XYZ file of C-alpha atoms in Angstrom:
733
model
C 20.968 37.918 -52.899
C 21.187 41.597 -53.969
C 22.012 44.487 -52.061
C 18.403 45.423 -52.219
C 17.352 42.161 -51.293
C 19.268 42.294 -48.157
C 18.087 45.489 -47.079
C 14.422 44.389 -47.760
C 15.376 41.172 -45.523
C 16.716 43.478 -42.540
C 13.226 45.138 -42.523
C 11.223 42.341 -40.995
C 13.980 41.941 -38.482
C 14.080 45.475 -37.422
C 10.067 45.405 -36.823
C 10.372 42.292 -34.696
C 12.963 44.151 -32.487
C 10.892 47.128 -32.176
C 7.945 45.240 -31.545
C 9.778 43.815 -28.719
C 10.801 46.778 -27.152
C 6.937 47.980 -27.414
C 5.521 45.202 -26.315
C 7.759 44.688 -22.950
C 5.258 44.745 -20.007
C 5.082 47.343 -17.567
C 3.699 45.707 -14.420
C 6.617 44.648 -11.992
C 4.899 41.222 -11.460
C 5.733 40.028 -14.910
C 8.131 36.899 -14.984
C 11.211 37.223 -17.381
C 9.442 40.323 -19.109
C 12.107 40.533 -21.990
C 11.455 37.046 -22.946
C 7.465 37.872 -22.633
C 8.132 40.570 -25.154
C 9.941 38.073 -27.508
C 6.886 35.905 -27.382
C 4.396 38.946 -28.160
C 6.274 40.314 -30.700
C 6.990 36.713 -32.210
C 2.920 36.194 -32.247
C 2.273 39.741 -33.565
C 4.614 39.484 -36.429
C 3.925 35.889 -37.258
C 0.090 36.599 -37.302
C 0.792 39.581 -39.433
C 3.045 37.587 -41.724
C 0.242 34.963 -42.430
C -2.615 37.567 -43.029
C -0.269 39.627 -45.404
C -0.288 36.480 -47.572
C -3.791 35.471 -47.336
C -4.647 39.025 -48.467
C -2.389 39.499 -51.151
C -2.839 36.072 -52.577
C -6.568 37.090 -52.698
C -6.011 40.212 -54.389
C -3.615 38.005 -56.669
C -0.538 40.666 -55.336
C 1.960 38.040 -54.355
C 4.665 40.167 -55.727
C 7.740 41.795 -54.250
C 6.622 45.610 -54.076
C 3.545 44.292 -52.379
C 5.451 42.601 -49.613
C 8.094 45.324 -49.440
C 5.037 47.699 -48.797
C 3.369 45.743 -46.129
C 6.946 45.371 -44.110
C 7.697 49.162 -44.342
C 3.801 49.597 -43.169
C 4.825 47.328 -40.176
C 8.165 48.802 -39.514
C 6.559 52.132 -39.399
C 3.958 50.988 -37.031
C 6.128 49.407 -34.900
C 8.362 52.273 -34.726
C 5.422 54.348 -33.998
C 4.197 52.420 -31.005
C 8.130 52.436 -29.388
C 7.858 56.325 -29.801
C 4.313 56.518 -28.050
C 5.545 54.053 -25.336
C 8.840 56.229 -24.559
C 6.678 59.417 -24.663
C 4.414 58.281 -22.190
C 7.129 57.196 -20.141
C 8.471 60.496 -20.167
C 5.765 62.176 -19.509
C 5.061 59.732 -16.308
C 8.621 60.624 -15.218
C 8.121 64.385 -14.961
C 7.854 65.748 -11.609
C 4.414 66.990 -10.648
C 4.304 70.734 -9.115
C 0.994 70.234 -7.733
C 0.292 69.555 -4.121
C -0.608 66.114 -3.813
C -4.095 65.009 -2.512
C -4.451 62.797 0.341
C -5.041 59.130 -1.349
C -8.341 57.679 0.176
C -7.471 54.026 2.029
C -8.084 51.293 -0.556
C -7.697 53.364 -3.823
C -4.553 51.579 -4.812
C -6.101 48.156 -4.373
C -9.269 49.271 -6.432
C -7.427 51.309 -8.861
C -5.124 48.224 -10.241
C -5.992 46.345 -13.365
C -6.269 42.450 -13.025
C -3.117 41.722 -14.621
C -1.271 43.920 -12.663
C -3.004 43.817 -8.817
C -1.264 40.724 -7.988
C 2.579 41.225 -7.603
C 4.695 38.073 -7.582
C 8.414 37.205 -6.992
C 9.715 37.234 -10.443
C 12.296 34.041 -10.989
C 13.655 35.811 -14.106
C 14.347 38.736 -12.225
C 17.771 39.165 -14.000
C 16.034 40.550 -17.096
C 14.290 43.219 -15.071
C 15.657 46.920 -14.923
C 18.325 46.948 -12.515
C 18.092 48.603 -9.178
C 19.302 52.252 -8.954
C 22.938 52.919 -7.811
C 24.036 54.909 -5.027
C 24.138 57.974 -7.136
C 20.437 57.413 -8.218
C 21.049 56.568 -11.602
C 20.174 53.426 -13.039
C 22.120 51.196 -15.084
C 20.208 50.853 -18.550
C 20.284 48.587 -21.678
C 20.422 44.929 -22.098
C 24.134 44.909 -22.221
C 24.653 46.298 -18.755
C 22.010 43.140 -17.676
C 23.845 40.865 -19.238
C 27.056 41.640 -17.861
C 25.685 41.983 -14.371
C 23.922 38.350 -14.657
C 27.668 37.095 -15.998
C 29.502 38.546 -13.357
C 27.248 37.002 -10.568
C 27.067 33.626 -12.167
C 28.665 30.698 -10.795
C 31.120 28.370 -12.880
C 28.720 25.789 -13.870
C 25.983 28.617 -14.773
C 28.437 30.274 -17.312
C 29.190 26.740 -18.691
C 25.709 26.062 -19.181
C 25.110 29.703 -20.973
C 28.386 29.111 -22.806
C 27.433 25.993 -24.396
C 23.944 26.988 -25.195
C 25.256 30.124 -27.001
C 28.076 28.410 -28.774
C 25.773 26.074 -30.158
C 23.444 28.798 -31.465
C 25.911 30.688 -33.208
C 27.377 27.432 -35.132
C 24.035 26.768 -36.007
C 23.667 30.430 -37.481
C 26.712 29.976 -39.073
C 25.675 26.544 -40.564
C 22.273 27.963 -41.409
C 23.811 30.857 -43.636
C 26.303 28.556 -45.483
C 23.647 25.860 -46.320
C 21.329 25.645 -49.040
C 18.278 23.826 -48.434
C 18.451 20.368 -48.903
C 15.635 18.716 -46.747
C 14.048 16.000 -48.414
C 10.671 16.768 -47.856
C 11.525 20.570 -48.675
C 12.337 19.432 -52.352
C 9.106 17.476 -52.736
C 6.547 19.668 -51.472
C 7.901 22.559 -48.804
C 9.788 24.606 -51.313
C 7.977 23.862 -54.437
C 4.544 25.284 -53.194
C 6.523 28.717 -52.584
C 7.440 28.601 -56.274
C 3.993 27.865 -57.071
C 2.258 30.777 -55.403
C 5.156 33.135 -56.928
C 4.394 32.185 -60.235
C 0.598 32.641 -59.948
C 0.885 35.439 -57.860
C -2.004 33.770 -55.696
C -3.028 30.930 -53.330
C -5.172 29.154 -55.771
C -4.736 25.105 -55.606
C -2.749 23.808 -58.840
C -2.775 20.486 -60.231
C -0.014 18.117 -59.030
C 0.736 14.658 -58.518
C 2.104 15.444 -54.718
C -1.032 16.238 -52.811
C 0.997 17.440 -49.963
C 1.675 20.451 -51.930
C -1.565 21.607 -51.418
C -3.004 19.744 -48.489
C -0.436 20.103 -45.907
C -0.920 23.294 -43.712
C 1.338 26.152 -45.300
C 2.546 28.473 -42.024
C 5.895 27.836 -42.146
C 6.161 28.156 -45.978
C 4.091 31.351 -45.692
C 7.058 32.821 -43.525
C 9.505 31.464 -46.425
C 7.149 33.224 -49.316
C 8.176 36.706 -47.626
C 11.744 35.937 -47.532
C 11.293 34.424 -51.619
C 9.914 37.553 -52.689
C 11.961 40.279 -50.616
C 15.146 38.567 -51.343
C 14.653 36.552 -54.433
C 16.045 33.692 -53.784
C 16.308 31.016 -50.992
C 19.677 31.744 -49.351
C 17.874 32.617 -46.109
C 15.337 29.931 -45.803
C 17.052 28.114 -43.208
C 16.929 30.986 -40.591
C 12.684 30.750 -40.144
C 13.871 27.127 -38.102
C 16.675 28.871 -36.493
C 14.719 31.799 -35.243
C 12.198 29.071 -34.197
C 14.682 27.337 -32.318
C 15.883 30.447 -30.727
C 12.484 31.528 -29.650
C 12.078 27.948 -28.215
C 15.239 28.278 -26.140
C 14.057 31.516 -24.706
C 10.179 30.168 -24.119
C 11.488 27.126 -22.323
C 13.553 29.102 -20.068
C 10.597 31.329 -19.158
C 8.352 28.653 -18.645
C 11.049 27.101 -16.219
C 10.824 30.502 -14.232
C 7.277 30.665 -14.327
C 6.877 27.234 -12.475
C 9.383 28.575 -10.033
C 12.839 27.705 -11.386
C 15.576 30.189 -10.592
C 18.607 31.176 -12.845
C 20.117 27.672 -12.709
C 17.021 25.870 -13.462
C 16.235 28.028 -16.616
C 19.768 27.496 -17.921
C 19.347 23.610 -17.302
C 16.258 23.547 -19.456
C 17.892 25.829 -22.274
C 20.609 23.708 -22.085
C 18.945 20.380 -22.314
C 16.867 21.530 -25.214
C 19.775 23.064 -26.954
C 21.737 19.891 -26.808
C 19.090 17.525 -28.146
C 20.353 16.616 -31.809
C 17.044 16.731 -33.146
C 16.818 20.473 -32.302
C 20.248 21.214 -33.375
C 19.965 19.695 -36.623
C 16.571 21.171 -37.171
C 17.537 24.647 -36.646
C 19.376 24.633 -39.596
C 16.568 23.039 -41.977
C 13.557 24.109 -44.124
C 11.579 21.596 -41.954
C 8.730 23.008 -40.118
C 8.611 21.116 -36.724
C 10.510 23.764 -34.736
C 8.205 26.615 -36.004
C 5.293 24.634 -34.757
C 7.377 23.982 -31.491
C 7.548 27.656 -30.978
C 4.169 28.221 -31.417
C 3.188 25.631 -28.821
C 5.795 26.973 -26.548
C 4.202 30.515 -26.841
C 0.751 29.181 -26.158
C 2.079 27.232 -23.219
C 3.886 30.119 -21.702
C 0.831 32.819 -22.126
C -1.208 30.174 -20.263
C 0.935 29.698 -17.626
C 0.577 33.407 -16.929
C -3.112 33.017 -16.490
C -2.919 30.533 -13.703
C -2.868 32.922 -10.949
C -4.323 35.986 -12.416
C -6.935 37.180 -14.936
C -5.978 37.036 -18.610
C -6.081 40.724 -20.042
C -7.411 41.229 -23.832
C -3.858 41.464 -25.120
C -3.140 38.019 -23.796
C -6.347 36.571 -25.141
C -5.240 37.850 -28.207
C -1.847 36.246 -28.105
C -3.460 32.896 -27.346
C -5.644 33.140 -30.184
C -2.759 33.918 -32.372
C -0.654 31.106 -31.098
C -3.511 28.845 -31.745
C -3.990 29.865 -34.890
C -0.082 29.919 -35.832
C 0.141 26.440 -34.742
C -3.041 25.325 -36.782
C -1.749 26.812 -40.062
C 1.545 25.415 -39.474
C 1.185 22.029 -38.370
C -2.063 20.308 -36.942
C -0.481 18.147 -34.977
C 0.446 20.692 -32.660
C -3.149 21.300 -31.548
C -2.677 17.965 -29.532
C -0.814 20.079 -27.037
C -2.607 23.452 -27.491
C -5.489 22.085 -26.711
C -4.962 20.589 -23.160
C -3.381 24.084 -22.566
C -6.464 26.025 -23.556
C -8.226 23.801 -21.036
C -5.975 24.352 -18.266
C -6.324 27.811 -19.060
C -10.120 27.875 -18.893
C -10.144 25.842 -15.666
C -7.651 28.280 -13.842
C -9.621 31.310 -15.134
C -12.743 29.807 -13.650
C -11.019 28.845 -10.141
C -10.114 32.098 -10.025
C -13.423 33.852 -10.537
C -15.120 33.055 -7.356
C -12.178 34.235 -5.233
C -11.765 37.770 -7.117
C -15.584 37.961 -6.952
C -15.614 37.419 -3.122
C -12.416 39.896 -2.744
C -14.213 42.545 -4.479
C -17.227 42.147 -2.808
C -15.755 43.107 0.416
C -16.518 42.432 4.019
C -20.038 43.388 3.821
C -20.724 39.904 1.753
C -20.590 38.084 4.757
C -22.971 40.209 6.763
C -25.516 40.275 4.004
C -24.425 43.153 1.816
C -22.906 42.887 -1.453
C -22.362 39.232 -2.602
C -20.063 37.781 -5.218
C -21.212 37.526 -8.876
C -19.369 34.675 -10.319
C -21.907 34.395 -12.977
C -20.162 37.544 -14.624
C -16.573 36.417 -14.107
C -17.331 33.419 -15.625
C -19.079 35.239 -18.444
C -15.677 36.690 -18.949
C -13.827 33.446 -19.129
C -16.224 32.285 -21.762
C -16.156 35.436 -24.054
C -12.399 35.197 -23.681
C -12.382 31.538 -24.923
C -14.528 32.656 -27.610
C -11.939 35.316 -28.633
C -9.297 33.160 -28.688
C -11.038 30.847 -31.178
C -12.116 33.657 -33.321
C -8.541 34.820 -33.649
C -7.466 31.471 -34.373
C -10.173 31.368 -36.969
C -8.794 34.566 -38.490
C -5.201 33.214 -39.080
C -5.922 29.789 -39.919
C -9.568 30.019 -41.528
C -8.825 31.156 -45.015
C -6.794 28.046 -45.591
C -9.135 25.607 -44.226
C -11.977 27.228 -46.367
C -9.742 26.583 -49.491
C -9.169 23.115 -48.629
C -12.607 22.301 -47.826
C -13.710 23.926 -50.837
C -11.520 21.623 -52.683
C -11.794 18.459 -51.024
C -14.988 18.577 -48.793
C -13.109 18.298 -45.868
C -11.270 20.959 -43.718
C -8.710 17.980 -43.022
C -7.772 17.476 -46.621
C -8.722 14.385 -48.930
C -9.429 10.739 -47.611
C -5.475 9.943 -48.274
C -4.195 12.287 -46.094
C -6.626 11.536 -43.516
C -5.760 8.112 -43.272
C -1.946 7.966 -43.793
C -0.829 9.858 -40.835
C -3.912 9.602 -38.041
C -4.340 6.330 -36.109
C -7.175 4.295 -37.779
C -7.564 2.072 -34.546
C -8.064 3.510 -31.058
C -8.729 0.479 -29.087
C -6.385 0.266 -26.157
C -4.404 -2.657 -26.856
C -3.634 -1.066 -30.477
C -2.781 2.330 -28.790
C -0.462 0.611 -26.161
C 1.404 -0.887 -29.179
C 1.548 2.315 -30.779
C 2.717 4.287 -27.975
C 5.524 1.467 -27.186
C 6.534 1.596 -30.785
C 7.042 5.478 -30.605
C 8.875 5.241 -27.414
C 11.180 2.773 -28.640
C 12.013 5.109 -31.576
C 12.042 8.167 -29.585
C 14.707 6.683 -26.934
C 17.150 4.860 -29.526
C 20.520 4.427 -28.893
C 23.457 3.116 -30.871
C 23.459 -0.042 -28.834
C 22.150 -2.472 -31.263
C 21.637 -5.343 -28.950
C 19.632 -2.997 -26.751
C 17.483 -1.741 -29.945
C 16.620 -5.437 -30.978
C 15.887 -6.455 -27.111
C 13.357 -3.729 -27.064
C 11.773 -4.407 -30.425
C 11.605 -7.928 -30.002
C 9.690 -7.305 -26.330
C 7.285 -5.138 -28.199
C 6.632 -7.076 -30.955
C 6.093 -10.407 -28.686
C 3.984 -8.251 -26.587
C 1.909 -7.264 -29.287
C 1.395 -10.484 -30.590
C 0.399 -11.520 -27.268
C -2.625 -9.283 -26.936
C -3.707 -9.913 -30.583
C -2.173 -6.788 -32.044
C -0.433 -6.821 -35.378
C 2.507 -4.719 -34.775
C 3.068 -3.810 -38.403
C -0.777 -3.186 -39.193
C -1.202 -0.689 -41.211
C -3.938 1.086 -39.473
C -1.590 1.945 -36.628
C 1.629 2.016 -39.096
C 2.294 4.503 -41.832
C 2.314 3.853 -45.288
C 4.378 0.512 -45.774
C 7.146 1.106 -43.206
C 8.128 -2.169 -40.832
C 8.909 -1.455 -37.268
C 11.576 -1.169 -36.077
C 13.781 1.314 -37.765
C 17.236 2.470 -36.674
C 17.002 6.346 -35.268
C 20.164 6.796 -33.237
C 22.069 8.342 -36.239
C 22.303 12.088 -36.238
C 19.748 12.684 -38.974
C 17.528 15.588 -39.009
C 14.453 13.663 -40.160
C 14.848 10.596 -37.359
C 17.429 11.225 -34.569
C 16.173 9.925 -31.660
C 16.562 11.875 -27.961
C 17.289 9.430 -25.443
C 18.940 11.555 -23.081
C 16.491 14.752 -23.326
C 13.726 12.279 -23.082
C 14.778 10.541 -19.968
C 15.422 13.768 -18.277
C 11.851 14.699 -19.320
C 10.154 11.367 -18.362
C 11.774 11.668 -14.812
C 11.034 15.356 -14.386
C 7.489 14.866 -15.375
C 7.010 11.581 -12.934
C 8.475 13.799 -10.108
C 6.637 16.567 -10.413
C 3.325 14.650 -10.677
C 4.143 12.128 -7.695
C 6.176 14.280 -5.688
C 6.126 18.416 -6.755
C 7.410 19.363 -3.229
C 10.740 17.816 -3.938
C 10.964 20.682 -7.046
C 9.576 23.368 -5.372
C 7.176 23.025 -2.154
C 5.338 26.571 -2.907
C 4.142 25.721 -6.550
C 2.900 22.140 -6.293
C -0.256 22.985 -7.814
C 1.073 24.449 -11.159
C 3.835 21.963 -11.256
C 1.304 19.120 -11.141
C -0.997 20.924 -13.606
C 1.721 21.490 -16.083
C 2.822 17.690 -15.909
C -0.705 16.787 -16.544
C -0.814 18.857 -19.483
C 2.518 17.348 -20.878
C 1.042 13.807 -20.146
C -2.017 14.398 -21.808
C -0.195 15.502 -24.776
C 1.673 12.389 -25.055
C -1.218 10.116 -24.552
C -3.087 12.137 -27.093
C -0.242 12.173 -29.640
C 0.524 8.398 -29.127
C -3.182 7.728 -29.679
C -3.525 9.806 -32.614
C -0.653 9.489 -34.837
C 0.793 6.356 -36.206
C 4.216 5.213 -35.863
C 6.687 5.935 -38.423
C 10.332 6.039 -38.522
C 10.715 9.929 -38.791
C 8.057 10.155 -36.016
C 10.626 11.982 -33.738
C 10.411 15.124 -35.663
C 6.512 15.131 -35.422
C 6.781 14.678 -31.497
C 9.337 17.439 -31.169
C 6.510 19.899 -30.113
C 6.022 17.635 -27.080
C 9.350 17.545 -26.334
C 9.839 21.371 -26.256
C 6.665 21.650 -23.973
C 8.262 19.111 -21.270
C 11.774 20.077 -21.188
C 11.080 22.599 -18.357
C 10.018 19.984 -15.981
C 13.673 17.974 -17.085
C 15.192 21.456 -16.002
C 13.357 22.111 -12.806
C 14.249 18.593 -11.738
C 17.950 18.683 -12.521
C 17.913 21.721 -10.357
C 16.601 20.176 -7.381
C 18.605 17.465 -7.684
C 21.764 19.729 -7.590
C 20.316 21.999 -4.901
C 22.282 20.802 -1.940
C 19.567 21.845 0.739
C 17.095 19.081 -1.264
C 18.733 16.311 0.437
C 19.308 15.675 4.284
C 22.910 15.715 5.514
C 22.972 11.708 6.376
C 22.279 11.088 2.870
C 25.576 12.807 1.230
C 26.616 9.575 -0.437
C 23.656 9.312 -2.370
C 23.731 12.777 -3.095
C 26.995 12.854 -4.366
C 25.852 9.523 -6.700
C 23.033 11.514 -7.897
C 25.243 14.784 -8.598
C 27.616 12.887 -10.449
C 24.901 11.019 -12.471
C 23.464 14.129 -13.673
C 26.464 15.864 -14.343
C 27.595 13.089 -16.513
C 24.286 12.912 -18.422
C 24.570 16.745 -18.950
C 28.239 15.982 -20.438
C 26.768 13.653 -22.573
C 23.994 15.879 -23.751
C 26.800 18.461 -24.469
C 28.996 16.184 -26.327
C 25.526 14.519 -28.293
C 24.657 18.403 -29.533
C 28.352 19.172 -30.520
C 28.417 16.067 -32.679
C 25.237 16.751 -34.268
C 26.122 20.162 -35.233
C 29.608 18.843 -36.532
C 28.870 15.638 -38.186
C 24.763 15.662 -38.386
C 23.201 15.079 -41.539
C 22.548 16.846 -44.348
C 24.318 19.686 -43.089
C 27.604 19.410 -41.185
C 30.842 21.319 -40.641
C 33.341 18.578 -40.873
C 33.652 15.321 -42.900
C 32.589 14.452 -46.349
C 29.436 16.958 -47.374
C 30.956 19.816 -45.439
C 29.220 23.253 -45.784
C 32.787 24.619 -46.296
C 33.967 22.254 -48.646
C 30.956 21.269 -50.548
C 29.703 23.421 -53.550
C 26.042 25.390 -53.546
C 24.567 22.878 -55.822
C 25.860 19.621 -54.424
C 24.875 20.864 -50.967
C 21.241 20.454 -52.218
C 21.930 17.059 -53.314
C 23.690 15.560 -50.085
C 20.971 13.039 -49.633
C 20.833 11.784 -53.381
C 24.395 13.267 -54.796
C 23.852 11.079 -57.911
C 21.049 13.201 -58.936
C 22.931 16.363 -58.832
C 24.407 16.055 -62.283
C 21.111 14.318 -63.729
C 18.913 17.498 -63.115
C 21.857 19.597 -64.595
C 22.032 17.616 -67.558
C 18.031 17.278 -68.256
C 17.661 21.097 -67.575
C 20.333 21.875 -69.941
C 18.698 19.971 -72.810
C 15.415 21.554 -72.019
C 16.561 25.358 -71.875
C 18.885 24.840 -75.302
C 15.870 23.784 -76.506
C 14.075 27.230 -76.367
C 11.243 25.554 -74.641
C 9.006 28.020 -72.778
C 5.934 25.904 -71.280
C 7.533 22.520 -69.488
C 5.250 19.576 -68.449
C 6.327 17.841 -65.080
C 5.819 13.962 -64.556
C 6.503 12.861 -61.236
C 5.243 10.603 -58.480
C 4.219 11.524 -54.963
C 7.499 11.520 -53.324
C 9.721 13.182 -56.006
C 11.913 16.187 -56.130
C 10.429 19.093 -57.960
C 11.975 22.000 -56.616
C 15.510 21.640 -58.607
C 13.199 22.406 -61.518
C 12.318 25.520 -60.412
C 16.089 26.465 -59.933
C 17.359 25.362 -62.724
C 14.748 26.227 -65.507
C 14.530 29.885 -64.172
C 14.431 32.577 -66.805
C 17.578 34.749 -67.219
C 15.518 37.727 -65.729
C 15.213 35.782 -62.459
C 11.217 35.137 -63.359
C 9.796 31.877 -62.508
C 9.337 28.914 -65.300
C 6.160 28.037 -66.413
C 5.901 24.672 -64.873
C 2.619 22.488 -65.561
C 1.914 19.190 -64.291
C 0.961 16.582 -66.384
C -0.652 14.532 -63.414
C -3.002 15.746 -60.964
C -4.287 13.780 -57.838
C -6.900 16.989 -57.381
C -10.187 16.126 -58.787
C -11.228 19.668 -59.546
C -8.118 20.335 -61.136
C -7.303 18.620 -64.400
C -3.897 18.193 -65.481
C -2.076 20.185 -68.774
C -2.419 18.303 -71.721
C 0.964 17.092 -72.943
C 0.758 17.998 -76.612
C 0.150 21.688 -74.933
C 3.699 21.941 -73.529
C 7.156 22.605 -75.339
C 9.071 19.887 -73.430
C 8.512 17.612 -70.476
C 10.859 17.024 -67.517
C 10.531 13.614 -65.718
C 11.658 12.128 -62.434
C 11.485 8.792 -60.878
C 10.392 6.183 -63.520
C 11.141 6.027 -67.254
C 8.137 3.799 -67.996
C 5.756 6.170 -65.814
C 7.222 9.334 -67.911
C 7.029 7.537 -71.251
C 3.124 6.948 -70.953
C 2.852 10.879 -70.759
C 5.093 11.542 -73.864
C 3.176 12.132 -77.064
C 4.219 10.082 -80.016
C 7.345 11.213 -82.222
C 8.767 12.857 -79.156
C 12.357 11.812 -78.240
C 12.629 10.503 -74.686
C 16.123 10.828 -72.865
C 16.481 9.242 -69.488
C 19.514 8.961 -66.830
C 18.934 6.846 -63.651
C 16.333 8.847 -61.766
C 15.925 11.917 -64.434
C 14.686 12.450 -67.821
C 13.109 14.757 -70.565
C 11.290 14.690 -73.725
C 11.246 17.085 -76.571
C 9.171 17.146 -79.481
C 10.684 16.465 -83.075
C 12.940 19.520 -84.380
C 14.008 20.718 -80.782
């Protein structure tokens, strides 16, 4: 990465930081205001990044100068917003010399805005501005806040915070050192970015890998910004790492919104940060953490609307979160849908009460009466605004897919491969049990076998084939071990167990968590339960299904943190149950210690990026790191690419199957000046996009099967093949 690329990559970071300052809430009752500002900045920046890609793509201007100009403009706007905010704060802080007028009774009550008229106790008060000192000067800066929080924290809280911070920093190191090597990324995540760069627009292209054009591209849009700004993929892993950090911050804020204090917030962040799936995905170019981050942002904004009317700014944020979720991973809408229903019901519930309050005492005597119709109309209009903003974000992609395939969800092969095709209760039950078995898998093989046999026998008893293709992805066979720390399939039995317990307690006995917030706790638990039920009734079981449900785990983790804090809180149990309390506390501490160990082992030995052992990011070359999953392919790709380059070929044909690696060709065949190679597919699964004629190319590169490759090689060409990779050249080359 060049120095210019490094400077350009710093522009979006600076813009997000400035936005965090500019969007920090002013109202005194805001919960965890700094984290709320992070949510606002992330949503605003994410929506802007998506719209920049869509607009410049429509103009056929996906170029480095255009993206640099877009981000410099955004940076200037963010800096201006900060300057305006601080200038207003300075003006408001100036003393007034005019004689103060008497304030009429009730003026304060009637003059507040809907979002500031109901102050609340802030469980995230550690982020609020510190109180003035005796000299009248207030401490300033985040460093002072952090130092004060650390000074007042107990030993356990420091251990929790230190573990989370340590894991995040080590993950950052791995993300910076490791080359992108996720399997799906080699097949379709990263090739689609290269196609956009080569074309200069977002038009679909002939391809044998339908996922390059049919899977929502929100996360890849973010990668495209880095690709054009830096000229390479060195920073690609930072997108998921940043999404992981957002998840941690938002999970802690949700915990605070549900009444959790500092220890509960740290427990929630700790449980999530030590979950192996989160640890491994935070250094990856997968898309699941990005989706989970947008879902979590939607959740925290919804919770802000449970006890007060939602302002227009928050409505825009909810629309952005919905659209970003949809354009990143459609399955995330399974959670956003129930969240928005909860928000709508809460706003409708607030309407009559606010109408009665605004009507005053004369309403009871036949004077002014509440007008709930107007309040409900505001809720409806707010819902429409959310949908409109979401449509602006995801609409262009859906329009392209609909125009290409006649359906917004893509071709039939996509709509039938992942979604459930049977929805009878027995089939849903079997699917849910299999998903649960994979999610809670452990290294204990006897336990795995016993659980799988029980599910298979139970399925047979109720007349459901546990391997039915209508409820099982592709040709996969249940069960499949998922305990190994692999980014695509690792289970989360500890976090999952804590989440289940927390959700059950929040549903059945919320007073044991917080007697004053039983309503929000139970409502949030219902949303989590609904999300899980919808997921298991809509998404087929598959061996790597654990990463697909990651968004639901992130959504549910605050319930685990709240329950753990209630368990550890001494006054939660009567004195006569001291023995039981000691056992419960010991069990909780043991589970937390095991979680920490799981997180450390995942970042140390996880696959395919690890700190130690075979394949370590410290001892493995950049090229070999890309092929940790298939080391035997590394030399084969280089061998074929060298032969094609030596031939002087300019237009190169691709022959591959649906799950083959394409991305290495984009790296190896890149032109000496850094421009993209001219790669065209000799196959196409898009009916309206015919493939290139083999006679129109200067060379052919193949992956997968030699016989399949031979079918596309013109007569008289020389075909060479080694294992997985091959190439073909015309006579004389």
